[in-house]
Amino acid sequence: MARSITKKNKCSRRHQSPTSSRKKSHSSTNFGHRNYSLYINRILKKVVPRKMTNRVSSCTLDTINTLINNIFEHISVEACNLMCFRNCCTLTPEDIQKAVYLLLPGKLAKHAVAFGSEAVHRYVHS
């Protein structure tokens, strides 16, 4: 029954389907996801300054980029669920911190929240 309702709505609006009207891009990353490869290389240079003579392979960068986007998506979905659970329309930093504590284990969550709140503090006071 739900399929017939959605078909009626699509036909009554007389729009083309979104997949046929958009052109497909030929980039390696998905639409809507950011590419963090530049930042990954900067962080690796800070962590391992002299020992890293070669850069990381593109396959490894794609894997790390996918991992970062996946974690970001999970945190944002969980924070949105917490926001809806509180019956609010505004996403607060507390929602994001609680989502990080729910998704990441122990010390990793503590470090992530500490670095995140420090970055927000630096951004606000700059």
C-alpha positions as MATLAB code, in Angstrom:
seq = 'MARSITKKNKCSRRHQSPTSSRKKSHSSTNFGHRNYSLYINRILKKVVPRKMTNRVSSCTLDTINTLINNIFEHISVEACNLMCFRNCCTLTPEDIQKAVYLLLPGKLAKHAVAFGSEAVHRYVHS';
ca = [
       0.000    0.000    0.000;
       2.850    2.389    0.757;
       4.276    1.859   -2.710;
       1.077    2.929   -4.411;
       0.926    6.134   -2.350;
       4.492    7.094   -3.200;
       3.892    6.389   -6.885;
       0.832    8.641   -6.844;
       2.810   11.456   -5.245;
       5.630   11.156   -7.745;
       3.232   11.189  -10.688;
       1.216   14.121   -9.380;
       4.291   16.324   -9.001;
       5.410   15.616  -12.577;
       9.111   15.736  -11.735;
      11.740   13.505  -13.187;
      13.316   10.998  -10.887;
      16.407   12.395   -9.139;
      18.703    9.706  -10.529;
      17.863   10.409  -14.148;
      18.103   14.210  -13.925;
      21.507   14.333  -12.184;
      24.718   13.616  -13.966;
      26.947   11.102  -12.249;
      30.354   12.365  -11.201;
      33.438   10.321  -11.845;
      35.253   11.206   -8.623;
      36.575    8.564   -6.272;
      34.581    9.825   -3.273;
      30.824    9.735   -2.862;
      28.706   12.833   -3.318;
      28.267   14.650   -0.017;
      31.356   13.222    1.641;
      34.495   15.239    2.196;
      37.985   14.218    1.266;
      40.406   14.388    4.201;
      43.556   13.128    2.448;
      45.396   16.456    2.761;
      44.703   16.586    6.492;
      45.681   12.940    6.961;
      49.087   13.632    5.393;
      49.588   16.708    7.617;
      48.788   14.725   10.760;
      51.128   11.904    9.729;
      53.946   14.416    9.195;
      53.408   15.738   12.719;
      53.266   12.269   14.276;
      56.170   10.718   12.330;
      58.254   13.693   11.154;
      61.564   12.263    9.873;
      60.924    8.556    9.530;
      58.242    8.842    6.850;
      60.123    9.311    3.583;
      57.276    8.272    1.284;
      53.659    9.293    1.381;
      50.804    6.927    2.121;
      49.353    5.081   -0.859;
      46.119    6.326   -2.407;
      44.329    3.092   -1.482;
      45.242    3.597    2.169;
      44.128    7.233    2.027;
      40.789    6.182    0.534;
      40.320    3.625    3.320;
      41.113    6.142    6.068;
      38.883    8.731    4.380;
      36.007    6.239    4.275;
      36.584    5.422    7.950;
      36.483    9.119    8.926;
      33.308    9.749    6.922;
      31.676    6.633    8.397;
      32.457    7.664   11.987;
      31.236   11.196   11.283;
      27.976    9.845    9.876;
      27.418    7.535   12.868;
      28.093   10.351   15.343;
      25.752   12.732   13.536;
      22.942   10.166   13.348;
      23.305    9.306   17.039;
      23.398   12.995   18.002;
      20.243   13.580   15.955;
      18.554   10.667   17.719;
      19.486   12.158   21.101;
      18.152   15.538   20.000;
      14.853   14.002   18.923;
      14.674   12.008   22.157;
      14.836   15.287   24.111;
      12.076   16.781   21.881;
      14.294   19.712   20.876;
      14.944   21.274   17.498;
      18.506   22.405   18.204;
      21.574   20.209   18.118;
      23.777   21.117   21.070;
      27.427   20.277   21.779;
      26.218   18.087   24.650;
      24.323   15.907   22.153;
      27.477   15.429   20.122;
      29.545   14.642   23.231;
      26.996   12.070   24.402;
      26.952   10.502   20.927;
      30.742   10.216   20.985;
      30.628    8.613   24.453;
      28.008    6.142   23.209;
      29.852    5.175   20.026;
      33.531    5.196   20.948;
      35.105    3.040   23.656;
      36.539    4.371   26.949;
      39.682    6.459   26.668;
      39.188    7.076   22.955;
      35.891    8.831   23.695;
      37.459   10.893   26.499;
      40.300   12.035   24.238;
      37.933   12.773   21.347;
      35.668   14.916   23.541;
      38.651   16.703   25.098;
      40.231   17.560   21.737;
      36.862   18.502   20.255;
      35.932   20.854   23.072;
      39.414   22.414   22.941;
      39.026   23.005   19.189;
      35.594   24.607   19.701;
      37.016   26.784   22.487;
      39.885   27.931   20.259;
      37.463   28.674   17.396;
      35.103   30.715   19.584;
      37.883   32.777   21.156;
      39.813   33.491   17.965;
];
